[in-house]
Amino acid sequence: MTGLGTVLGHRVVVCAGSGGVGKTTTAAAIGLHAARQGKKAVVLTIDPALRLADALGLAGLEPGREVLVRQEGEGSLVALMLDAKGAWDALVERFTPNPEVRDRILANRFYRHLSESFAGSQEYMAIEQLCSLRQSGRFDLIVVDTPPSQHALDFLEAPDRLARFLDRKIVRWFVRPYVAAGWSAFRVANRTARFVLERLEEATGVSVLLEISEFFTGMAGLFEGFQERVERAYELFRARETAFVLVTSAEEPVLCQAEYLHGRMRELSIPLRAVVFNRIHREFDTGPLRGAGEQTLRELVGPESAARLLRNFDDYERLARGEGVRMDAFRRQLGRRVAVAIVPNFETDVHDLGGLERMAGFLFPS
């Protein structure tokens, strides 16, 4: 299938792929095209480097604050940067039993570390934000720009990783009365306590048992249903309303990472709906440039410059031919229903709506 037209029939679009392949511009171009089609679209980015703002030509984005980028009749495009800390604080607000406990948790060092720097915390909160936007019913299309991670699986595996860390077996240890008595009592209470404590200290850098215990006790309401929340996140990933779009360049190492990501998605039963080959060099018909064309070029720029130009052109052709071979090999492993779009390598990076509209022309060819 050519072009991403079928993708717009979904409610949630997740742009995934390795870092630096153009996920953010692809997500922004999909959102802009949807707005022009009369949809209320929002692009949620998890990238703190403001790549989305740059692609949209905005001066900046504040975490958690929606920015209306374009309004066209019934259609609109909103940009939103994830506020991971704010999302965690909202969970605390929701699950703590009273304001006093809430304030203690918000000031808790263990909580601050978990919400700000625990591996996978930001990605998990992105999924929480996605679920919240979906439940709000305010948007026809939600486009997610996944984290600029070296390992694109972080986003897919974040719920499971956090669930393992917050396993009920561990949580139960820290809500028992003897915990408040201190480290020595805790260690005496169970011979494996040392292993658990070292694991937590290594992961969090926090070694104050009372604060850890207070966190788990105060947030018991969240942890009771945490596994169910994780399962709902994976249900959303696998739902018919969700479309994963794999963005990749045609460089061999990047395609290898894309192939690995695709395989991991199959293991998680997450269907791939589309692939975008971005920044592709196109092979040209060299016939007109040879023979009489070469002679004309020599007469125009001189023999030496003509020779350099022809060598440069041959190098470009080899680059384009190699990319074509690798893309064909990658496409053969995709299902017949997986849509494919090819976006050429533009002269400059995309920094405004005009550039996004140009890119959308390749994503959604008429």
mmCIF file of C-alpha atoms in Angstrom:
data_model
loop_
_atom_site.group_PDB
_atom_site.id
_atom_site.type_symbol
_atom_site.label_atom_id
_atom_site.label_comp_id
_atom_site.label_asym_id
_atom_site.label_seq_id
_atom_site.Cartn_x
_atom_site.Cartn_y
_atom_site.Cartn_z
ATOM 1 C CA MET A 1 0.000 0.000 0.000
ATOM 2 C CA THR A 2 1.326 3.437 -0.920
ATOM 3 C CA GLY A 3 0.921 6.394 1.427
ATOM 4 C CA LEU A 4 -0.481 6.666 4.928
ATOM 5 C CA GLY A 5 -4.094 7.403 4.020
ATOM 6 C CA THR A 6 -5.394 4.413 6.000
ATOM 7 C CA VAL A 7 -3.567 5.628 9.119
ATOM 8 C CA LEU A 8 -5.925 8.589 9.452
ATOM 9 C CA GLY A 9 -8.769 6.127 10.049
ATOM 10 C CA HIS A 10 -7.296 5.357 13.477
ATOM 11 C CA ARG A 11 -7.793 7.298 16.685
ATOM 12 C CA VAL A 12 -4.211 6.980 17.965
ATOM 13 C CA VAL A 13 -1.040 7.091 15.861
ATOM 14 C CA VAL A 14 2.293 6.237 17.511
ATOM 15 C CA CYS A 15 5.431 7.223 15.591
ATOM 16 C CA ALA A 16 8.263 4.910 16.650
ATOM 17 C CA GLY A 17 11.823 4.376 15.516
ATOM 18 C CA SER A 18 15.442 5.039 16.311
ATOM 19 C CA GLY A 19 16.707 8.460 17.333
ATOM 20 C CA GLY A 20 17.372 10.985 14.574
ATOM 21 C CA VAL A 21 15.242 9.383 11.846
ATOM 22 C CA GLY A 22 12.599 12.131 11.726
ATOM 23 C CA LYS A 23 9.896 10.796 14.062
ATOM 24 C CA THR A 24 8.981 14.273 15.288
ATOM 25 C CA THR A 25 8.594 15.847 11.846
ATOM 26 C CA THR A 26 6.636 12.799 10.674
ATOM 27 C CA ALA A 27 4.300 13.065 13.677
ATOM 28 C CA ALA A 28 3.837 16.809 13.100
ATOM 29 C CA ALA A 29 3.175 16.319 9.370
ATOM 30 C CA ILE A 30 0.555 13.622 10.093
ATOM 31 C CA GLY A 31 -1.149 15.915 12.621
ATOM 32 C CA LEU A 32 -1.104 18.883 10.235
ATOM 33 C CA HIS A 33 -2.563 16.817 7.395
ATOM 34 C CA ALA A 34 -5.297 15.490 9.680
ATOM 35 C CA ALA A 35 -6.192 19.068 10.680
ATOM 36 C CA ARG A 36 -6.465 20.031 7.018
ATOM 37 C CA GLN A 37 -8.844 17.085 6.583
ATOM 38 C CA GLY A 38 -11.141 18.580 9.220
ATOM 39 C CA LYS A 39 -9.969 16.518 12.220
ATOM 40 C CA LYS A 40 -9.204 17.810 15.694
ATOM 41 C CA ALA A 41 -5.627 16.559 16.051
ATOM 42 C CA VAL A 42 -3.084 16.771 18.841
ATOM 43 C CA VAL A 43 0.602 15.880 18.634
ATOM 44 C CA LEU A 44 2.056 14.772 21.971
ATOM 45 C CA THR A 45 5.823 14.843 22.214
ATOM 46 C CA ILE A 46 7.996 13.383 24.936
ATOM 47 C CA ASP A 47 11.137 15.000 23.590
ATOM 48 C CA PRO A 48 12.474 17.681 25.969
ATOM 49 C CA ALA A 49 14.770 18.990 23.210
ATOM 50 C CA LEU A 50 11.892 20.983 21.654
ATOM 51 C CA ARG A 51 12.173 19.292 18.262
ATOM 52 C CA LEU A 52 8.386 19.507 17.854
ATOM 53 C CA ALA A 53 8.410 23.247 18.477
ATOM 54 C CA ASP A 54 11.239 23.599 15.956
ATOM 55 C CA ALA A 55 9.420 21.549 13.309
ATOM 56 C CA LEU A 56 6.249 23.626 13.780
ATOM 57 C CA GLY A 57 8.126 26.918 13.694
ATOM 58 C CA LEU A 58 7.186 27.743 17.296
ATOM 59 C CA ALA A 59 9.387 29.669 19.695
ATOM 60 C CA GLY A 60 8.967 26.942 22.305
ATOM 61 C CA LEU A 61 6.623 24.625 24.181
ATOM 62 C CA GLU A 62 5.969 24.567 27.907
ATOM 63 C CA PRO A 63 5.524 21.127 29.488
ATOM 64 C CA GLY A 64 1.864 20.326 29.984
ATOM 65 C CA ARG A 65 0.556 23.414 28.138
ATOM 66 C CA GLU A 66 -1.426 22.917 24.921
ATOM 67 C CA VAL A 67 -0.616 25.249 22.005
ATOM 68 C CA LEU A 68 -3.075 25.740 19.122
ATOM 69 C CA VAL A 69 -0.902 25.607 15.999
ATOM 70 C CA ARG A 70 -3.544 25.792 13.275
ATOM 71 C CA GLN A 71 -7.306 26.145 13.018
ATOM 72 C CA GLU A 72 -8.899 25.378 9.648
ATOM 73 C CA GLY A 73 -12.686 25.279 9.797
ATOM 74 C CA GLU A 74 -13.611 22.290 11.937
ATOM 75 C CA GLY A 75 -10.049 20.985 11.853
ATOM 76 C CA SER A 76 -7.324 22.006 14.283
ATOM 77 C CA LEU A 77 -3.810 21.061 15.292
ATOM 78 C CA VAL A 78 -2.653 21.274 18.911
ATOM 79 C CA ALA A 79 0.914 20.680 20.091
ATOM 80 C CA LEU A 80 1.589 19.344 23.584
ATOM 81 C CA MET A 81 4.834 18.512 25.365
ATOM 82 C CA LEU A 82 4.669 15.879 28.084
ATOM 83 C CA ASP A 83 4.871 17.153 31.641
ATOM 84 C CA ALA A 84 6.098 13.941 33.262
ATOM 85 C CA LYS A 85 6.501 15.425 36.735
ATOM 86 C CA GLY A 86 3.076 17.073 36.532
ATOM 87 C CA ALA A 87 1.514 13.776 35.446
ATOM 88 C CA TRP A 88 3.086 11.955 38.416
ATOM 89 C CA ASP A 89 1.856 14.699 40.765
ATOM 90 C CA ALA A 90 -1.646 14.281 39.323
ATOM 91 C CA LEU A 91 -1.498 10.567 40.151
ATOM 92 C CA VAL A 92 -0.478 11.414 43.714
ATOM 93 C CA GLU A 93 -3.361 13.874 43.929
ATOM 94 C CA ARG A 94 -5.742 11.177 42.706
ATOM 95 C CA PHE A 95 -4.651 8.236 44.827
ATOM 96 C CA THR A 96 -3.583 9.641 48.189
ATOM 97 C CA PRO A 97 -6.327 9.507 50.854
ATOM 98 C CA ASN A 98 -6.101 13.132 52.065
ATOM 99 C CA PRO A 99 -4.192 16.433 51.510
ATOM 100 C CA GLU A 100 -1.812 15.771 54.411
ATOM 101 C CA VAL A 101 -0.612 12.467 52.917
ATOM 102 C CA ARG A 102 -0.476 14.078 49.463
ATOM 103 C CA ASP A 103 1.834 16.843 50.678
ATOM 104 C CA ARG A 104 4.113 14.345 52.443
ATOM 105 C CA ILE A 105 4.382 12.224 49.278
ATOM 106 C CA LEU A 106 5.129 15.257 47.078
ATOM 107 C CA ALA A 107 7.986 16.203 49.423
ATOM 108 C CA ASN A 108 9.230 12.601 49.673
ATOM 109 C CA ARG A 109 12.749 12.098 48.266
ATOM 110 C CA PHE A 110 12.006 8.577 47.056
ATOM 111 C CA TYR A 111 8.953 9.851 45.153
ATOM 112 C CA ARG A 112 10.898 12.752 43.631
ATOM 113 C CA HIS A 113 13.551 10.373 42.335
ATOM 114 C CA LEU A 114 10.973 7.942 40.964
ATOM 115 C CA SER A 115 9.010 10.682 39.182
ATOM 116 C CA GLU A 116 12.000 12.555 37.781
ATOM 117 C CA SER A 117 14.752 10.130 36.892
ATOM 118 C CA PHE A 118 13.759 6.478 37.249
ATOM 119 C CA ALA A 119 14.371 4.671 33.937
ATOM 120 C CA GLY A 120 11.090 4.258 32.089
ATOM 121 C CA SER A 121 9.227 6.741 34.298
ATOM 122 C CA GLN A 122 8.916 9.376 31.560
ATOM 123 C CA GLU A 123 7.837 6.841 28.963
ATOM 124 C CA TYR A 124 5.218 5.396 31.294
ATOM 125 C CA MET A 125 3.834 8.832 32.041
ATOM 126 C CA ALA A 126 3.599 9.448 28.294
ATOM 127 C CA ILE A 127 1.299 6.432 28.100
ATOM 128 C CA GLU A 128 -0.725 7.757 31.051
ATOM 129 C CA GLN A 129 -1.007 11.102 29.227
ATOM 130 C CA LEU A 130 -2.055 9.315 26.036
ATOM 131 C CA CYS A 131 -4.791 7.412 27.899
ATOM 132 C CA SER A 132 -5.964 10.652 29.523
ATOM 133 C CA LEU A 133 -6.214 12.455 26.154
ATOM 134 C CA ARG A 134 -8.103 9.523 24.671
ATOM 135 C CA GLN A 135 -10.565 9.414 27.557
ATOM 136 C CA SER A 136 -11.167 13.169 27.330
ATOM 137 C CA GLY A 137 -12.767 12.739 23.894
ATOM 138 C CA ARG A 138 -11.546 16.188 22.841
ATOM 139 C CA PHE A 139 -9.517 14.998 19.837
ATOM 140 C CA ASP A 140 -10.295 12.929 16.740
ATOM 141 C CA LEU A 141 -6.648 11.973 16.312
ATOM 142 C CA ILE A 142 -3.833 11.711 18.868
ATOM 143 C CA VAL A 143 -0.337 11.480 17.378
ATOM 144 C CA VAL A 144 2.450 10.427 19.745
ATOM 145 C CA ASP A 145 6.078 11.330 19.072
ATOM 146 C CA THR A 146 7.929 8.646 21.041
ATOM 147 C CA PRO A 147 11.083 9.397 23.077
ATOM 148 C CA PRO A 148 14.384 10.225 21.362
ATOM 149 C CA SER A 149 15.908 7.104 22.813
ATOM 150 C CA GLN A 150 18.802 5.108 21.444
ATOM 151 C CA HIS A 151 16.669 2.113 22.149
ATOM 152 C CA ALA A 152 13.241 2.581 20.626
ATOM 153 C CA LEU A 153 11.822 -0.235 22.746
ATOM 154 C CA ASP A 154 11.854 1.949 25.857
ATOM 155 C CA PHE A 155 8.395 3.276 25.074
ATOM 156 C CA LEU A 156 6.904 -0.171 24.465
ATOM 157 C CA GLU A 157 8.476 -1.761 27.515
ATOM 158 C CA ALA A 158 8.053 1.100 30.005
ATOM 159 C CA PRO A 159 4.754 -0.145 31.524
ATOM 160 C CA ASP A 160 6.102 -3.644 32.096
ATOM 161 C CA ARG A 161 9.414 -2.349 33.484
ATOM 162 C CA LEU A 162 7.684 -0.073 35.991
ATOM 163 C CA ALA A 163 5.243 -2.842 36.912
ATOM 164 C CA ARG A 164 8.141 -5.186 37.689
ATOM 165 C CA PHE A 165 9.766 -2.524 39.854
ATOM 166 C CA LEU A 166 6.512 -1.851 41.691
ATOM 167 C CA ASP A 167 5.720 -5.532 42.053
ATOM 168 C CA ARG A 168 3.162 -6.238 44.761
ATOM 169 C CA LYS A 169 5.571 -8.555 46.543
ATOM 170 C CA ILE A 170 7.973 -5.665 47.045
ATOM 171 C CA VAL A 171 5.238 -3.178 47.890
ATOM 172 C CA ARG A 172 3.884 -5.470 50.608
ATOM 173 C CA TRP A 173 7.262 -5.412 52.362
ATOM 174 C CA PHE A 174 7.218 -1.665 52.740
ATOM 175 C CA VAL A 175 3.733 -1.281 54.120
ATOM 176 C CA ARG A 176 4.336 -3.543 57.123
ATOM 177 C CA PRO A 177 4.521 -1.948 60.592
ATOM 178 C CA TYR A 178 8.072 -3.044 61.403
ATOM 179 C CA VAL A 179 9.407 -1.025 58.456
ATOM 180 C CA ALA A 180 8.875 2.212 60.338
ATOM 181 C CA ALA A 181 11.117 0.857 63.106
ATOM 182 C CA GLY A 182 14.162 1.219 60.874
ATOM 183 C CA TRP A 183 16.690 -0.766 58.907
ATOM 184 C CA SER A 184 17.721 -3.182 61.625
ATOM 185 C CA ALA A 185 14.188 -4.318 62.375
ATOM 186 C CA PHE A 186 13.450 -4.657 58.697
ATOM 187 C CA ARG A 187 16.521 -6.795 58.090
ATOM 188 C CA VAL A 188 15.702 -9.021 61.032
ATOM 189 C CA ALA A 189 12.140 -9.452 59.826
ATOM 190 C CA ASN A 190 13.161 -11.163 56.634
ATOM 191 C CA ARG A 191 16.428 -12.754 55.558
ATOM 192 C CA THR A 192 16.056 -11.527 51.990
ATOM 193 C CA ALA A 193 15.567 -7.904 53.050
ATOM 194 C CA ARG A 194 19.154 -7.051 52.248
ATOM 195 C CA PHE A 195 18.712 -8.086 48.630
ATOM 196 C CA VAL A 196 15.572 -5.958 48.257
ATOM 197 C CA LEU A 197 17.114 -2.943 49.949
ATOM 198 C CA GLU A 198 20.237 -3.075 47.824
ATOM 199 C CA ARG A 199 18.103 -3.348 44.717
ATOM 200 C CA LEU A 200 16.089 -0.264 45.655
ATOM 201 C CA GLU A 201 19.118 1.725 46.751
ATOM 202 C CA GLU A 202 20.881 0.937 43.501
ATOM 203 C CA ALA A 203 17.858 1.950 41.436
ATOM 204 C CA THR A 204 16.946 5.099 43.336
ATOM 205 C CA GLY A 205 19.964 6.358 45.205
ATOM 206 C CA VAL A 206 17.672 6.830 48.216
ATOM 207 C CA SER A 207 18.521 4.903 51.356
ATOM 208 C CA VAL A 208 16.053 6.322 53.845
ATOM 209 C CA LEU A 209 13.784 3.414 54.658
ATOM 210 C CA LEU A 210 11.100 5.513 56.322
ATOM 211 C CA GLU A 211 10.607 7.645 53.214
ATOM 212 C CA ILE A 212 10.334 4.568 50.999
ATOM 213 C CA SER A 213 7.813 3.029 53.387
ATOM 214 C CA GLU A 214 5.811 6.255 53.564
ATOM 215 C CA PHE A 215 5.700 6.445 49.780
ATOM 216 C CA PHE A 216 4.381 2.916 49.340
ATOM 217 C CA THR A 217 1.893 3.266 52.195
ATOM 218 C CA GLY A 218 0.550 6.623 50.988
ATOM 219 C CA MET A 219 0.217 5.427 47.383
ATOM 220 C CA ALA A 220 -1.308 2.042 48.175
ATOM 221 C CA GLY A 221 -4.393 2.947 46.150
ATOM 222 C CA LEU A 222 -2.302 3.315 43.000
ATOM 223 C CA PHE A 223 -0.327 0.095 43.434
ATOM 224 C CA GLU A 224 -3.421 -2.002 44.109
ATOM 225 C CA GLY A 225 -4.558 -1.454 40.559
ATOM 226 C CA PHE A 226 -1.226 -0.830 38.890
ATOM 227 C CA GLN A 227 -1.015 -4.135 37.005
ATOM 228 C CA GLU A 228 -4.489 -3.489 35.597
ATOM 229 C CA ARG A 229 -3.305 -0.058 34.395
ATOM 230 C CA VAL A 230 -0.352 -1.694 32.663
ATOM 231 C CA GLU A 231 -2.609 -4.231 30.981
ATOM 232 C CA ARG A 232 -4.902 -1.445 29.760
ATOM 233 C CA ALA A 233 -1.876 0.334 28.253
ATOM 234 C CA TYR A 234 -0.930 -2.765 26.245
ATOM 235 C CA GLU A 235 -4.576 -3.252 25.232
ATOM 236 C CA LEU A 236 -4.470 0.265 23.769
ATOM 237 C CA PHE A 237 -1.242 -0.547 21.887
ATOM 238 C CA ARG A 238 -2.920 -3.613 20.328
ATOM 239 C CA ALA A 239 -6.338 -2.045 19.693
ATOM 240 C CA ARG A 240 -7.738 -1.562 16.193
ATOM 241 C CA GLU A 241 -8.000 2.168 16.903
ATOM 242 C CA THR A 242 -4.222 2.420 17.311
ATOM 243 C CA ALA A 243 -1.716 2.569 14.455
ATOM 244 C CA PHE A 244 2.004 2.176 14.992
ATOM 245 C CA VAL A 245 4.040 3.917 12.298
ATOM 246 C CA LEU A 246 7.684 2.872 12.057
ATOM 247 C CA VAL A 247 9.921 5.711 10.863
ATOM 248 C CA THR A 248 13.353 4.833 9.506
ATOM 249 C CA SER A 249 16.061 5.975 7.157
ATOM 250 C CA ALA A 250 17.572 3.584 4.587
ATOM 251 C CA GLU A 251 20.972 3.391 6.280
ATOM 252 C CA GLU A 252 21.879 -0.198 7.027
ATOM 253 C CA PRO A 253 22.411 0.164 10.827
ATOM 254 C CA VAL A 254 19.138 2.075 11.194
ATOM 255 C CA LEU A 255 17.237 -0.516 9.167
ATOM 256 C CA CYS A 256 18.697 -3.245 11.384
ATOM 257 C CA GLN A 257 17.332 -1.408 14.446
ATOM 258 C CA ALA A 258 13.964 -0.984 12.690
ATOM 259 C CA GLU A 259 13.890 -4.699 11.902
ATOM 260 C CA TYR A 260 14.618 -5.529 15.541
ATOM 261 C CA LEU A 261 11.882 -3.145 16.731
ATOM 262 C CA HIS A 262 9.419 -4.702 14.277
ATOM 263 C CA GLY A 263 10.291 -8.166 15.600
ATOM 264 C CA ARG A 264 9.807 -7.065 19.201
ATOM 265 C CA MET A 265 6.418 -5.569 18.291
ATOM 266 C CA ARG A 266 5.374 -8.920 16.817
ATOM 267 C CA GLU A 267 6.410 -10.640 20.059
ATOM 268 C CA LEU A 268 4.213 -8.189 21.980
ATOM 269 C CA SER A 269 1.348 -8.751 19.466
ATOM 270 C CA ILE A 270 1.406 -5.066 18.514
ATOM 271 C CA PRO A 271 0.487 -4.701 14.819
ATOM 272 C CA LEU A 272 2.560 -2.459 12.553
ATOM 273 C CA ARG A 273 0.275 -0.354 10.336
ATOM 274 C CA ALA A 274 2.760 1.678 8.313
ATOM 275 C CA VAL A 275 6.419 2.351 7.531
ATOM 276 C CA VAL A 276 7.913 5.702 6.561
ATOM 277 C CA PHE A 277 11.253 5.642 4.766
ATOM 278 C CA ASN A 278 12.548 9.137 5.469
ATOM 279 C CA ARG A 279 15.335 11.228 3.903
ATOM 280 C CA ILE A 280 15.691 8.930 0.903
ATOM 281 C CA HIS A 281 17.963 9.711 -2.060
ATOM 282 C CA ARG A 282 16.294 9.123 -5.399
ATOM 283 C CA GLU A 283 18.010 7.454 -8.312
ATOM 284 C CA PHE A 284 17.802 9.354 -11.599
ATOM 285 C CA ASP A 285 17.831 8.365 -15.235
ATOM 286 C CA THR A 286 21.469 8.927 -16.143
ATOM 287 C CA GLY A 287 20.970 8.513 -19.889
ATOM 288 C CA PRO A 288 20.609 12.205 -20.801
ATOM 289 C CA LEU A 289 23.753 13.110 -18.838
ATOM 290 C CA ARG A 290 26.017 10.706 -20.692
ATOM 291 C CA GLY A 291 27.431 11.086 -24.189
ATOM 292 C CA ALA A 292 26.360 14.446 -25.579
ATOM 293 C CA GLY A 293 25.350 15.609 -22.106
ATOM 294 C CA GLU A 294 28.872 15.113 -20.766
ATOM 295 C CA GLN A 295 30.341 17.094 -23.650
ATOM 296 C CA THR A 296 27.891 19.941 -23.001
ATOM 297 C CA LEU A 297 28.831 19.918 -19.331
ATOM 298 C CA ARG A 298 32.567 20.153 -20.184
ATOM 299 C CA GLU A 299 31.883 23.123 -22.433
ATOM 300 C CA LEU A 300 29.897 24.842 -19.663
ATOM 301 C CA VAL A 301 32.196 24.389 -16.645
ATOM 302 C CA GLY A 302 35.478 23.099 -18.073
ATOM 303 C CA PRO A 303 36.934 19.530 -18.128
ATOM 304 C CA GLU A 304 38.134 19.384 -14.491
ATOM 305 C CA SER A 305 34.921 20.715 -12.947
ATOM 306 C CA ALA A 306 32.866 18.496 -15.246
ATOM 307 C CA ALA A 307 34.860 15.447 -14.128
ATOM 308 C CA ARG A 308 34.293 16.310 -10.446
ATOM 309 C CA LEU A 309 30.583 16.888 -10.999
ATOM 310 C CA LEU A 310 30.242 13.547 -12.791
ATOM 311 C CA ARG A 311 32.098 11.682 -10.023
ATOM 312 C CA ASN A 312 29.870 13.346 -7.435
ATOM 313 C CA PHE A 313 26.802 12.378 -9.450
ATOM 314 C CA ASP A 314 27.998 8.763 -9.719
ATOM 315 C CA ASP A 315 28.524 8.648 -5.933
ATOM 316 C CA TYR A 316 24.984 9.945 -5.408
ATOM 317 C CA GLU A 317 23.614 7.333 -7.783
ATOM 318 C CA ARG A 318 25.398 4.516 -5.922
ATOM 319 C CA LEU A 319 24.026 5.861 -2.618
ATOM 320 C CA ALA A 320 20.491 5.990 -4.015
ATOM 321 C CA ARG A 321 20.799 2.519 -5.606
ATOM 322 C CA GLY A 322 22.003 1.002 -2.318
ATOM 323 C CA GLU A 323 19.129 2.589 -0.398
ATOM 324 C CA GLY A 324 16.671 1.221 -2.953
ATOM 325 C CA VAL A 325 18.023 -2.320 -2.575
ATOM 326 C CA ARG A 326 17.874 -2.160 1.232
ATOM 327 C CA MET A 327 14.335 -0.718 1.238
ATOM 328 C CA ASP A 328 13.131 -3.463 -1.125
ATOM 329 C CA ALA A 329 14.606 -6.113 1.177
ATOM 330 C CA PHE A 330 12.945 -4.520 4.223
ATOM 331 C CA ARG A 331 9.574 -4.234 2.487
ATOM 332 C CA ARG A 332 9.549 -7.943 1.636
ATOM 333 C CA GLN A 333 9.268 -8.825 5.333
ATOM 334 C CA LEU A 334 6.252 -6.547 5.860
ATOM 335 C CA GLY A 335 2.673 -7.712 5.664
ATOM 336 C CA ARG A 336 0.621 -6.800 2.594
ATOM 337 C CA ARG A 337 -1.562 -4.471 4.629
ATOM 338 C CA VAL A 338 1.338 -2.406 5.954
ATOM 339 C CA ALA A 339 1.229 1.005 4.275
ATOM 340 C CA VAL A 340 4.522 2.457 3.026
ATOM 341 C CA ALA A 341 5.507 6.065 2.339
ATOM 342 C CA ILE A 342 8.807 7.322 0.971
ATOM 343 C CA VAL A 343 9.948 10.857 1.805
ATOM 344 C CA PRO A 344 12.955 12.212 -0.125
ATOM 345 C CA ASN A 345 15.926 13.893 1.456
ATOM 346 C CA PHE A 346 15.028 17.591 1.456
ATOM 347 C CA GLU A 347 17.569 20.337 0.822
ATOM 348 C CA THR A 348 17.075 21.661 4.371
ATOM 349 C CA ASP A 349 15.557 20.470 7.650
ATOM 350 C CA VAL A 350 11.865 21.152 8.262
ATOM 351 C CA HIS A 351 11.350 24.228 10.456
ATOM 352 C CA ASP A 352 7.863 25.494 9.588
ATOM 353 C CA LEU A 353 4.367 24.548 8.489
ATOM 354 C CA GLY A 354 5.333 24.969 4.829
ATOM 355 C CA GLY A 355 8.002 22.298 5.222
ATOM 356 C CA LEU A 356 5.543 20.012 7.026
ATOM 357 C CA GLU A 357 2.983 20.457 4.246
ATOM 358 C CA ARG A 358 5.655 19.513 1.722
ATOM 359 C CA MET A 359 6.459 16.383 3.757
ATOM 360 C CA ALA A 360 2.744 15.563 4.112
ATOM 361 C CA GLY A 361 2.519 15.581 0.317
ATOM 362 C CA PHE A 362 4.797 12.519 0.274
ATOM 363 C CA LEU A 363 3.133 10.842 3.271
ATOM 364 C CA PHE A 364 -0.327 11.259 1.756
ATOM 365 C CA PRO A 365 0.094 11.322 -2.035
ATOM 366 C CA SER A 366 -3.087 12.219 -3.911
#
